[in-house]
XYZ file of C-alpha atoms in Angstrom:
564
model
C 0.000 0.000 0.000
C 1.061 3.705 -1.219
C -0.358 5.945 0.891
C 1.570 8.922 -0.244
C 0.899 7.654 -4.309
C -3.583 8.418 -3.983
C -3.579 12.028 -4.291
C -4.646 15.011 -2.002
C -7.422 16.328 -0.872
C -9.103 19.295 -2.954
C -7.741 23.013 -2.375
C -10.451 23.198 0.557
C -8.955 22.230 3.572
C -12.256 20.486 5.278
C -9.869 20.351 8.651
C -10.225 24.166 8.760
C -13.744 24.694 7.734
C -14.688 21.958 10.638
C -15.150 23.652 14.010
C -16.869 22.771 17.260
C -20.277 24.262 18.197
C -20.364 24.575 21.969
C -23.660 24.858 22.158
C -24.762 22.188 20.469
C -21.423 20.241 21.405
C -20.959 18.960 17.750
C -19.392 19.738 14.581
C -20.460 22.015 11.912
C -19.373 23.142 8.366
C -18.203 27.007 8.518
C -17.399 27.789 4.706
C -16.563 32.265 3.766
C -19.574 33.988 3.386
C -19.130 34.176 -0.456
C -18.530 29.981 -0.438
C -20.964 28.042 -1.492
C -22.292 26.072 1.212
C -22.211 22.070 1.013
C -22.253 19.771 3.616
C -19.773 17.794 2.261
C -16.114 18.458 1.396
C -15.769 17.966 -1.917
C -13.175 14.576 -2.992
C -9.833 14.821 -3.424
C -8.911 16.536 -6.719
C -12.100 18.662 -6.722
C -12.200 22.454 -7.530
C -12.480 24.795 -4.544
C -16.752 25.868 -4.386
C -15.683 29.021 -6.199
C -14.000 27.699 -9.289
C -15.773 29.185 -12.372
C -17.621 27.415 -15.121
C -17.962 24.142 -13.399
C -21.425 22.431 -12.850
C -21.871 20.781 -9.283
C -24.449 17.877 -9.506
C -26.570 17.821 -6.757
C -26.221 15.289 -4.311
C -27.963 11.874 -4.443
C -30.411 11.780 -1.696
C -30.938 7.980 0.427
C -34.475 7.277 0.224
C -34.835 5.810 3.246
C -33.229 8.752 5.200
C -35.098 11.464 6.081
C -34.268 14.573 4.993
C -31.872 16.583 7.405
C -30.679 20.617 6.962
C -27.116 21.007 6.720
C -24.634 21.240 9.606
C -24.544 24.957 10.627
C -28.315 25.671 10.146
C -30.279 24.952 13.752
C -33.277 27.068 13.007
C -35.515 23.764 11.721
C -34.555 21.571 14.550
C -34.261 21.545 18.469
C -30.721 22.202 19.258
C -29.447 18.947 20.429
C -28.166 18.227 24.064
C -24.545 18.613 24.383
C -22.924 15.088 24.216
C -20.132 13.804 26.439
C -16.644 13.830 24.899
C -16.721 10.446 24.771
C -19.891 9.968 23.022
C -18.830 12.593 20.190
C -15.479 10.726 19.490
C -15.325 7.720 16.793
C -12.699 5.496 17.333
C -10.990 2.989 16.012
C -7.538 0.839 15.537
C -5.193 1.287 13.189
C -2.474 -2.000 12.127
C 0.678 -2.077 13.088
C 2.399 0.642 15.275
C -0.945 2.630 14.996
C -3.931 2.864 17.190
C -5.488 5.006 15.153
C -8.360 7.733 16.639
C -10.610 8.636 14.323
C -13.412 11.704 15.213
C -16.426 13.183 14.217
C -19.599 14.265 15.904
C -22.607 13.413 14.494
C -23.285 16.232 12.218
C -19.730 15.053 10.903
C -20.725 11.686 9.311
C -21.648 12.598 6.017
C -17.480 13.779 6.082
C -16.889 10.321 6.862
C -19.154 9.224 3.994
C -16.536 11.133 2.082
C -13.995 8.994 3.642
C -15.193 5.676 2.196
C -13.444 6.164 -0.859
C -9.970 6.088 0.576
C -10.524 2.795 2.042
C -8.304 0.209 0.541
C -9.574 -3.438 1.292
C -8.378 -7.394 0.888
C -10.269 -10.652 0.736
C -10.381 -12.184 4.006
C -10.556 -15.654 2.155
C -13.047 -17.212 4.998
C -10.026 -16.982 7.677
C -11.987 -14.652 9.892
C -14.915 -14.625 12.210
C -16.925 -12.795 9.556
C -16.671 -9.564 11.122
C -16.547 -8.414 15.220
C -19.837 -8.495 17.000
C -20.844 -5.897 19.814
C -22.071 -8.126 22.444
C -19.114 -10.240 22.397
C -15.397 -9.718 22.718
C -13.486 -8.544 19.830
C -10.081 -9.785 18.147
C -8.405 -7.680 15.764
C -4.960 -8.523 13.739
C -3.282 -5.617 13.539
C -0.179 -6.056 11.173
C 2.792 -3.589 10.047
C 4.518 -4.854 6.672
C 8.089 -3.815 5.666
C 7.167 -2.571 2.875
C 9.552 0.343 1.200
C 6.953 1.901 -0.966
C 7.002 5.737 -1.163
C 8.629 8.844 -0.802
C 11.106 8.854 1.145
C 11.201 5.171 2.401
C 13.848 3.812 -0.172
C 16.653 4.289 2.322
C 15.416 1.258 5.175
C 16.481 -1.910 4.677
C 15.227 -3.998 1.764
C 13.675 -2.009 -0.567
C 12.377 -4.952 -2.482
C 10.428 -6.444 0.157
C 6.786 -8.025 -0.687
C 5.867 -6.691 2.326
C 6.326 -9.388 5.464
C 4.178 -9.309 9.103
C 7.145 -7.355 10.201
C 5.164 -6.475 13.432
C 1.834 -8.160 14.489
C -0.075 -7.510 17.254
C -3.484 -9.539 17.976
C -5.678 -6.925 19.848
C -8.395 -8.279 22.266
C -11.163 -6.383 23.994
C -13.207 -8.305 26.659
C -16.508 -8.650 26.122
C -17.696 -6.284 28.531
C -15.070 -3.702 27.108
C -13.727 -3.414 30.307
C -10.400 -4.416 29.830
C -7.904 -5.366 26.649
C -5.147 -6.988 25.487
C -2.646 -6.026 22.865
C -0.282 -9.543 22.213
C 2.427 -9.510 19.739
C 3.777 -11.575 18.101
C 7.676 -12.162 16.756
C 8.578 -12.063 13.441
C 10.802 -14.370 13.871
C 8.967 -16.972 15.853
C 9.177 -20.504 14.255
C 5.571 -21.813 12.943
C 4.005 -23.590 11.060
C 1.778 -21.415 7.972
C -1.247 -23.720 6.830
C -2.229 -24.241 3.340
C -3.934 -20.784 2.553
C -6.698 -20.070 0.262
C -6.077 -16.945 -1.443
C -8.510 -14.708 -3.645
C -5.923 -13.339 -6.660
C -6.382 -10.160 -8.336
C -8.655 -11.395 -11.220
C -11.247 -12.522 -8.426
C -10.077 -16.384 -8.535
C -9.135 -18.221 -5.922
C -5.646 -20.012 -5.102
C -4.140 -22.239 -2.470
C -1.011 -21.269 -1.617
C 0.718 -24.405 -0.492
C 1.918 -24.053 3.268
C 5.048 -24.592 4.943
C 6.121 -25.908 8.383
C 8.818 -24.477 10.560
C 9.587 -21.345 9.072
C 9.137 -17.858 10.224
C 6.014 -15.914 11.368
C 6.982 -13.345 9.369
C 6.526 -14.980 5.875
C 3.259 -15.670 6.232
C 2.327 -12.524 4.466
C 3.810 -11.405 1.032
C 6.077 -14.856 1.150
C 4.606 -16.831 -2.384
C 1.862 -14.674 -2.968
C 0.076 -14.860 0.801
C -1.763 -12.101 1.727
C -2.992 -11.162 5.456
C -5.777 -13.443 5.700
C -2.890 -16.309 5.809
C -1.630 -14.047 8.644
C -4.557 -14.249 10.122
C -5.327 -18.526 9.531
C -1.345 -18.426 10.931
C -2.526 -16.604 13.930
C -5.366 -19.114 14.544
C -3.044 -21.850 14.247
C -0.953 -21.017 16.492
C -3.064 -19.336 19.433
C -5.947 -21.026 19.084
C -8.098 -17.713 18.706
C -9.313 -16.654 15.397
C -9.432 -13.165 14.489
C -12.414 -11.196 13.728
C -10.781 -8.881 11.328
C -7.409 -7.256 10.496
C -5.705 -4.048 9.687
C -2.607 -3.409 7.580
C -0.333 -0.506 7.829
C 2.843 0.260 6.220
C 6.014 2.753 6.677
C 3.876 5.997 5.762
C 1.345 5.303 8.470
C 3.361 5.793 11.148
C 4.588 8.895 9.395
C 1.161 10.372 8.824
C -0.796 9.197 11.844
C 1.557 10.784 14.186
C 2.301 13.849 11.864
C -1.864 14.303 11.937
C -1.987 14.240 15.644
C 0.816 16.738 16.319
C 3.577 14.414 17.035
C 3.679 11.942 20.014
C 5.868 11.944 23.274
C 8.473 9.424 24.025
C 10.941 9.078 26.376
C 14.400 7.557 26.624
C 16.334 6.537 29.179
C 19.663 6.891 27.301
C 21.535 8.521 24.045
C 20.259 6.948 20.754
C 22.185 7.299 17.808
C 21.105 4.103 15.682
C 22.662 4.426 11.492
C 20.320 2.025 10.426
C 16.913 3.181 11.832
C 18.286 6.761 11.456
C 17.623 7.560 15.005
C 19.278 9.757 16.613
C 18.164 11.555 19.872
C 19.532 12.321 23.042
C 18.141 11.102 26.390
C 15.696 12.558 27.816
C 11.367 12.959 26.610
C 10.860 13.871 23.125
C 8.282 14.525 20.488
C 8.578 12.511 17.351
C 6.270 12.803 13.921
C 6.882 11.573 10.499
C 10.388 10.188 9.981
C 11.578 10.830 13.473
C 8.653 8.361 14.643
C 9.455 5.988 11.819
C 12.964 5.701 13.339
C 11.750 5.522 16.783
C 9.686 2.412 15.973
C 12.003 0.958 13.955
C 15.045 1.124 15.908
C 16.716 -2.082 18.126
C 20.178 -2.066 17.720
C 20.570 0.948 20.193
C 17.605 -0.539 23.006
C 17.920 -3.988 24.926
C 19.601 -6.846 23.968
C 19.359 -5.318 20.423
C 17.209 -7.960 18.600
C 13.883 -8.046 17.427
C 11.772 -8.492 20.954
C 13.706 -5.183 21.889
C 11.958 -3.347 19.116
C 8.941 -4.793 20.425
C 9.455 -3.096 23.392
C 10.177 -0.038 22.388
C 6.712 -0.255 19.988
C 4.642 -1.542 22.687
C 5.895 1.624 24.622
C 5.521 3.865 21.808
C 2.047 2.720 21.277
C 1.023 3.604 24.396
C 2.038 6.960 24.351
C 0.138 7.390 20.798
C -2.694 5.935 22.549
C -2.581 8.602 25.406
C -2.362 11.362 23.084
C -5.347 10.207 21.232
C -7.298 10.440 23.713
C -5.869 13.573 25.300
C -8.000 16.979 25.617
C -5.262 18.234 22.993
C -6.535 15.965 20.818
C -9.929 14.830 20.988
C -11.006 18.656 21.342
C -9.422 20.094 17.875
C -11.310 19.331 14.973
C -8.715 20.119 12.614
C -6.480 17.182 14.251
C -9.326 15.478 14.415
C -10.099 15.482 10.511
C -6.548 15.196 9.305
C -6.205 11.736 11.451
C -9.215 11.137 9.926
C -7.661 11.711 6.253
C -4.333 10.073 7.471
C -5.899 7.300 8.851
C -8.093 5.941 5.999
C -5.569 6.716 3.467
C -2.927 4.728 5.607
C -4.793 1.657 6.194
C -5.806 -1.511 4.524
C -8.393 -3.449 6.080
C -10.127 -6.490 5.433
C -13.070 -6.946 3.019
C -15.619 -7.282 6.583
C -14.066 -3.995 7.351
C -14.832 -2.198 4.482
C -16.734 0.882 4.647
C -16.820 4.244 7.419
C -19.865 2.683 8.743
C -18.065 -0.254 10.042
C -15.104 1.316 11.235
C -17.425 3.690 13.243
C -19.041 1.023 14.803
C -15.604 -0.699 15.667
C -14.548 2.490 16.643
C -17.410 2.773 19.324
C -16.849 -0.281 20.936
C -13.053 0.315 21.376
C -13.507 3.837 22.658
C -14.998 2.023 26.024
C -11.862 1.194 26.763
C -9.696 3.077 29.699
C -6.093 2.837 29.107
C -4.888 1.450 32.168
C -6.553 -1.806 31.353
C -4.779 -1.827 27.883
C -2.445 -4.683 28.491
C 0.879 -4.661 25.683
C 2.439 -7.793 26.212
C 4.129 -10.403 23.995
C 3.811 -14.251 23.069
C 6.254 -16.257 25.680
C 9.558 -17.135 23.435
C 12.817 -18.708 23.987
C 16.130 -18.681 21.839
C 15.679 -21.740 19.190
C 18.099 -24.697 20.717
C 17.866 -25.571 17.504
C 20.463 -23.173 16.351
C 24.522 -22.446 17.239
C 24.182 -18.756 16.137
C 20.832 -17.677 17.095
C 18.433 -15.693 14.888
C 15.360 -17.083 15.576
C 12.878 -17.890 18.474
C 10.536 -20.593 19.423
C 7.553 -20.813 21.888
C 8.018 -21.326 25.579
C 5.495 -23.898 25.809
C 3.974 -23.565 29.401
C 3.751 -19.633 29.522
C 3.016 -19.281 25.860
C 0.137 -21.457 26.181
C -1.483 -19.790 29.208
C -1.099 -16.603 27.354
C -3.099 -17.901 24.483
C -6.082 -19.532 26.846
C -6.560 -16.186 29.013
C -6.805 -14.651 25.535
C -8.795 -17.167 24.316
C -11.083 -17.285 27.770
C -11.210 -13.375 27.504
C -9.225 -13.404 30.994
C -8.046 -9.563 31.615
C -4.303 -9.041 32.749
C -4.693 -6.043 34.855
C -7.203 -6.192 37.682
C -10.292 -5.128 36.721
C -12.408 -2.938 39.222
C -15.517 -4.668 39.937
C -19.026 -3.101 39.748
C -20.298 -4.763 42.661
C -17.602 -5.294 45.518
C -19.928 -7.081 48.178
C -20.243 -9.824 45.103
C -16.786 -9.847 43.947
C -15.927 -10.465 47.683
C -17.861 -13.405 47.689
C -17.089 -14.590 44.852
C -13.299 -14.703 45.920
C -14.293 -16.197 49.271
C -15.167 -19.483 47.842
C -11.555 -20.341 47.379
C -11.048 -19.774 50.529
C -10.838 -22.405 53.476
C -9.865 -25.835 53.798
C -9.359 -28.388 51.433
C -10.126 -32.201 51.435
C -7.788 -34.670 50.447
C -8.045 -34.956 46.424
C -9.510 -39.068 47.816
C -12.045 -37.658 49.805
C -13.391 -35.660 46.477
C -16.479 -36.848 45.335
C -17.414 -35.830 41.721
C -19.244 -36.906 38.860
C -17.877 -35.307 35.350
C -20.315 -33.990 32.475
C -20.004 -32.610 29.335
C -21.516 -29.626 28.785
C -19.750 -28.514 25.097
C -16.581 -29.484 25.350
C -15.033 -31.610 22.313
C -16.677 -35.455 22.414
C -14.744 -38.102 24.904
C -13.844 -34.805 27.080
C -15.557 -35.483 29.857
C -13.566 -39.542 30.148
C -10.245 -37.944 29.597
C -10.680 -35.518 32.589
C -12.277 -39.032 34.955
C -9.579 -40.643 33.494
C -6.617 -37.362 34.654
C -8.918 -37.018 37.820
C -8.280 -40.567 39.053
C -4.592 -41.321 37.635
C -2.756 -38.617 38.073
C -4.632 -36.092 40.448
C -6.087 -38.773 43.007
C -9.372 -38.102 42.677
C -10.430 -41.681 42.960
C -13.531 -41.440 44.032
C -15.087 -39.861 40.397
C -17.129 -41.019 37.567
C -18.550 -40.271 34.641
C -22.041 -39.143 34.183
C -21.977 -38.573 30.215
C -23.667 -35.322 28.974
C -25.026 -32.532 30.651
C -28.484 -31.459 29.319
C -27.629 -28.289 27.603
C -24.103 -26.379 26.250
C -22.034 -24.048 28.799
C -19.529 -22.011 27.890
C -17.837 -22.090 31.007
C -16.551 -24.630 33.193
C -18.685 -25.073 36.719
C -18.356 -27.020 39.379
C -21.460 -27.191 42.034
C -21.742 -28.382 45.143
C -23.861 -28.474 48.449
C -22.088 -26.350 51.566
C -21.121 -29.340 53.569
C -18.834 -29.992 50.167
C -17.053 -26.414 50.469
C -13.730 -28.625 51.544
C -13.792 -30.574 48.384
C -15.036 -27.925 45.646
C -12.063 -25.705 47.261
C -10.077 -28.706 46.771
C -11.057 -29.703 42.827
C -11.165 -25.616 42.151
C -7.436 -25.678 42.927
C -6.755 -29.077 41.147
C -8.688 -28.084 37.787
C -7.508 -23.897 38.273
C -11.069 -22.930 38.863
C -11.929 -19.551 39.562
C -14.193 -18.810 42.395
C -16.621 -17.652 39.634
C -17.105 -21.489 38.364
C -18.141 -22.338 41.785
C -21.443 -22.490 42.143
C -22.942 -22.985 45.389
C -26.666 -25.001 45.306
C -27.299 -28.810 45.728
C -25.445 -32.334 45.568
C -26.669 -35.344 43.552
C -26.488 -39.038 44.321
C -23.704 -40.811 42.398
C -24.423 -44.657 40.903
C -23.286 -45.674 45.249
C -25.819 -43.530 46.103
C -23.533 -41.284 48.161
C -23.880 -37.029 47.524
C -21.421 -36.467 45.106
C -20.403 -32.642 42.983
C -21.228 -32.341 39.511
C -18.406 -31.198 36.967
C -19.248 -29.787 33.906
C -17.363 -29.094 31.224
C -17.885 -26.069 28.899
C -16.801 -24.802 25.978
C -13.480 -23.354 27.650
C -12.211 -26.796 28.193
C -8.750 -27.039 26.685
C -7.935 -30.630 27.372
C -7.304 -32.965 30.037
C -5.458 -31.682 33.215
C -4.626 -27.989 31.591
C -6.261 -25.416 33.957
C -9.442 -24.498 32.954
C -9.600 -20.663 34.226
C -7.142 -17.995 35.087
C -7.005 -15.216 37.609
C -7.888 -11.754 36.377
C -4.594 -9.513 36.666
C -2.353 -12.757 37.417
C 0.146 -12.733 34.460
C 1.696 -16.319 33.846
C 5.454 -16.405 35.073
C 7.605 -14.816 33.014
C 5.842 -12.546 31.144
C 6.505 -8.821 31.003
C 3.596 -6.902 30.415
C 2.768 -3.141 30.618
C -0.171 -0.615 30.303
C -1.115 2.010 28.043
C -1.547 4.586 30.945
C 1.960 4.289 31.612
C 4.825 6.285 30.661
C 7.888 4.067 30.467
C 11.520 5.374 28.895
C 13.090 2.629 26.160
C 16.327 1.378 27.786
C-alpha cells in the first residue's frame, strides 16, 4: 500500500472549515460567506466551491433517510443536548504501530461518507470470524509490513520487500469492554503457515501451499500470501481466530503521528542508531513523520538489540500514541481530528468485513470504552531456538506461551479489573477460601456440557490417575451447552469444591454454590461440567484476572515508560 501515491485532498482544507459548536457540542461546516455552502467536502482533486464554469451535480439523496438541513443551520430543529466527549469521538484501531483515533460528531458523518473512498480493502478468504460483534469480545490482527513503498522510504532496509508481518499484534477487547489486550507476536517466531486459500487479483481463488517451521513473518507477502494467511497463521498457532485485520505500512506511522501533532516518548539513554536513522539524546521527546518511523524501527541501540527489543520499544511507543489520542489536545481540535481522519483511511488496509466508514465507526465505538490502564501490551512467551549455534530465531516457551493464548482465548483480563459490585466480587473470591479435602475424599461426577466429544472420560480418566481423585465417575452429557466450566456443590462440600477448584484452576466464579446429587453408590457427590473453555485434560481451565503467567513482562497504556 502507497499511501503517499492516492492524491490530495481538494484546495479546501475540510480540517479548517470543521469547528466545534459549543452549544450544540458537535461539529459544523463554517465555509466564507461568499462559499458556497455544502455539507460535504468535496473529494480529493475537486475544484475549490468558487472555481468558475464548473457544474456541481446535486447530491444523491438515500431514500430511506429522512431529509436533514445542513450542519450549521439549527433554526428547523431543536438544538441537540450537548454530548459527552466520549460519546462525540469515533474510534478505532489502526495495524501495526498505529492505534489510530478517528473523530467526528454526528453532524460530521456525512465527512466520513466522504472517507469511504480512501478505504483500501483485501479478501479475508473465509479466515476470519466474519466480522466483530458488539455483544461479544473482539479480536483484531493488527499487522505492520516492511514494505519500502514511497517517498522517502527507499533508504530502510530492503527495498524490495513483498511486504512481510514485520510487526503483528493480535488486539483483544473483553466482552464487557472493560479491559484489553494487545499480544504480539515475533517475526521471527518458528511456525508452522497452513495451506492458505487466497482470492488473486482477477477474483479467482488459489491455495497457496503451506510450509512448516519457518518464520512468522513470511506468512504474508512470502509466495503470494496475503494477510488473511496471517490471520489462519494466527489461529493456528493461538488457538483464537481473528475477527478482522488491519494493515499498515512505513507511511502510516509517518502520517498518523504527523496528523496528531507528534507523540511523546521518552528515553532513558543517548540513541544514535545508522540504520533506523535515530538519533536523539536522552531525555522525553516529540517525534512525527520520519523521526517516529525511526523511533519504531530502531533495536540495535535498546535492549539486547534484537527483534523483541523493538517490540518493546513499539509496545511503549504505542502507548504513548494511545494517550495522546485520547488527550484533551486531541480529541477537542477538529482540525487534528479530521486530518487523522484523512491520514488514517488513506494509511490503512483493512479487510473486506471492514470495508466501509460505517463499520469502522461502529468498531470504533466499541473500542472507545476502553480506559487505558486496562490496555495490556504484552508479547507471546519465546525462547532462543536450541535448535540453532548462532541464534536468529525464536521458538515458543510452551507452558507460559500457552497460558497466554487460553486467558486470551477465555477473555481473561491481565490487569485487575475494578468490579461493579464489591460485596459480590468479595464473595465470589471467598469461595476459594478455606480448607481443602484430600483430592480421595473428592467426590465428583464429570459432564459434558460442550466441550469436544470423549472430554468429559479424559478428565475421569486425569482425575483418578494422576490427580487422586479416585472417588469420580462419569455421568456422560449434561443437558444443555455451557460455555464455562462449573463445578457445584452443596455447603457441607465447600472442603472438596475448594479442593477440585485448585486441582482443575477454577476460579471462584465457576463455583457455584446449590445442591449435591447421588452418584451410581448412592452417596452425595459434585457435579463437573465441562464447557466450551475446556482445553484438554489436566490444563487449567480458568485464570485469575490480573495474574500474568510467570515470566511474562507486560505493561499498560496509561503508563509512561523510557526505552532502555
Amino acid at each position: 500500500m502507497d499511501a503517499q501515491g492516492r492524491g490530495r485532498a481538494g484546495d479546501i482544507d475540510p480540517a479548517d472549515q470543521w469547528v466545534l459548536n459549543p452549544d450544540t457540542g458537535e461539529y459544523e461546516l463554517r465555509l466564507p460567506p461568499s462559499a458556497a455552502q455544502s455539507p460535504v467536502p468535496g473529494p480529493r482533486g475537486a475544484a475549490p466551491a468558487d472555481a468558475p464554469d464548473r457544474e456541481v451535480p446535486p447530491q444523491r439523496r438515500r431514500r430511506s433517510a429522512p431529509e436533514e438541513p445542513p450542519p450549521g443551520r439549527a433554526g428547523r430543529r431543536r438544538p441537540a443536548k450537548k454530548k459527552s466527549r466520549g460519546k462525540r469521538v469515533l474510534l478505532w484501531t489502526g495495524g501495526t504501530m498505529a492505534f489510530v483515533v478517528l473523530a467526528g460528531g454526528t453532524a460530521g458523518y456525512l465527512y466520513l461518507q466522504h472517507l469511504n473512498d480512501n478505504i483500501q480493502s483485501v479478501a479475508d478468504d473465509g479466515a476470519s470470524t466474519g466480522g466483530f460483534q458488539k455483544d461479544k469480545a473482539i479480536n483484531i490482527l493488527l499487522i505492520g509490513t516492511d514494505k519500502r513503498t514511497g517517498s522517502g522510504n527507499e533508504g530502510y532496509g530492503d527495498t524490495g520487500s513483498a511486504g512481510h508481518a514485520d510487526t503483528t499484534i493480535l488486539l483483544h477487547v473483553s466482552k464487557d469492554r472493560s479491559n484489553a489486550t494487545a499480544l504480539s507476536i515475533p517475526r521471527d517466531l518458528i511456525v508452522d503457515v497452513p495451506d492458505c486459500p487466497t482470492t488473486q487479483e482477477d477474483g479467482t481463488q488459489k491455495v497457496i501451499r503451506g510450509t512448516t517451521g519457518v518464520r512468522f513473518n513470511t506468512s504474508l507477502g512470502q509466495d503470494g500470501r496475503t494477510p488473511s494467511c496471517t490471520m489462519r497463521t494466527v489461529t493456528e498457532l493461538t488457538g483464537v481466530t481473528p475477527d478482522n485485520f488491519m494493515v499498515a505500512d512505513f507511511n502510516a506511522v509517518k502520517t498518523l503521528t504527523s496528523a496528531v501533532g507528534g507523540v511523546e516518548v521518552c528515553l532513558a539513554k543517548d540513541i544514535d542508531d545508522p540504520d533506523s536513522h535515530l538519533k536523539l539524546p536522552a531525555g522525553e521527546h516529540t517525534v512525527e513523520g520520519e523521526q517516529a518511523l525511526a523511533f519504531v524501527r530502531t533495536r540495535h541501540s535498546v535492549g539486547f538489540g534484537g527483534d523483541l527489543s523493538r517490540i518493546q520499544i513499539q509496545q511503549q511507543f504505542l502507548s504513548a500514541l494511545m494517550r495522546k489520542l485520547k488527550s484533551n489536545d486531541t480529541l477537542t481540535s477538529p482540525s487534528k481530528m479530521l486530518k487523522l481522519a484523512e491520514a488514517g483511511t488513506e494509511a490503512l488496509t483493512v479487510d473486506s468485513q471492514l470495508d466501509s466508514i460505517g463499520k469502522l465507526k461502529d468498531l470504533g465505538l466499541e473500542l472507545g470504552k476502553l480506559n487505558t490502564k486496562n490496555l495490556t501490551f504484552t508479547t507471546v512467551p519465546v525462547v532462543d531456538n536450541p535448535a540453532e549455534k548462532v541464534k536468529a530465531t525464536v521458538v515458543l516457551k510452551e507452558g507460559p506461551a500457552q497460558q497466554v493464548f487460553d486467558m486470551v482465548a477465555n477473555d481473561v483480563s491481565f490487569t485487575e479489573v475494578k468490579q461493579k459490585e464489591k460485596k459480590e466480587a468479595a464473595a465470589v473470591a471467598a469461595r476459594l477460601k478455606g480448607e481443602r479435602s484430600e483430592p480421595s475424599e473428592v467426590r465428583v461426577r464429570v459432564m459434558n456440557g460442550g466441550a469436544p466429544a470423549g472430554s468429559a472420560q479424559q478428565e475421569l480418566a486425569y482425575l483418578q490417575t494422576d490427580a487422586g481423585v479416585t472417588k469420580s465417575e462419569n455421568a456422560g452429557n449434561a443437558p444443555g451447552e455451557v460455555a464455562k466450566t462449573t463445578l457445584e456443590y452443596a455447603p457441607d462440600q465447600a472442603d472438596q469444591a475448594r479442593a477440585l477448584a485448585e486441582i482443575l484452576g477454577l476460579s471462584g466464579a465457576a463455583m457455584k454454590p446449590g445442591e449435591s446429587v447421588t452418584n451410581s453408590q448412592g452417596l452425595p457427590t459434585m457435579t463437573l461440567t465441562l464447557g466450551k473453555d475446556f482445553k484438554g485434560a489436566g490444563v487449567k481451565i480458568n485464570a485469575a484476572a490480573g495474574k500474568t503467567p510467570e515470566g511474562v513482562e507486560k505493561s499498560t497504556a496509561d503508563k509512561v515508560e523510557c526505552a532502555k
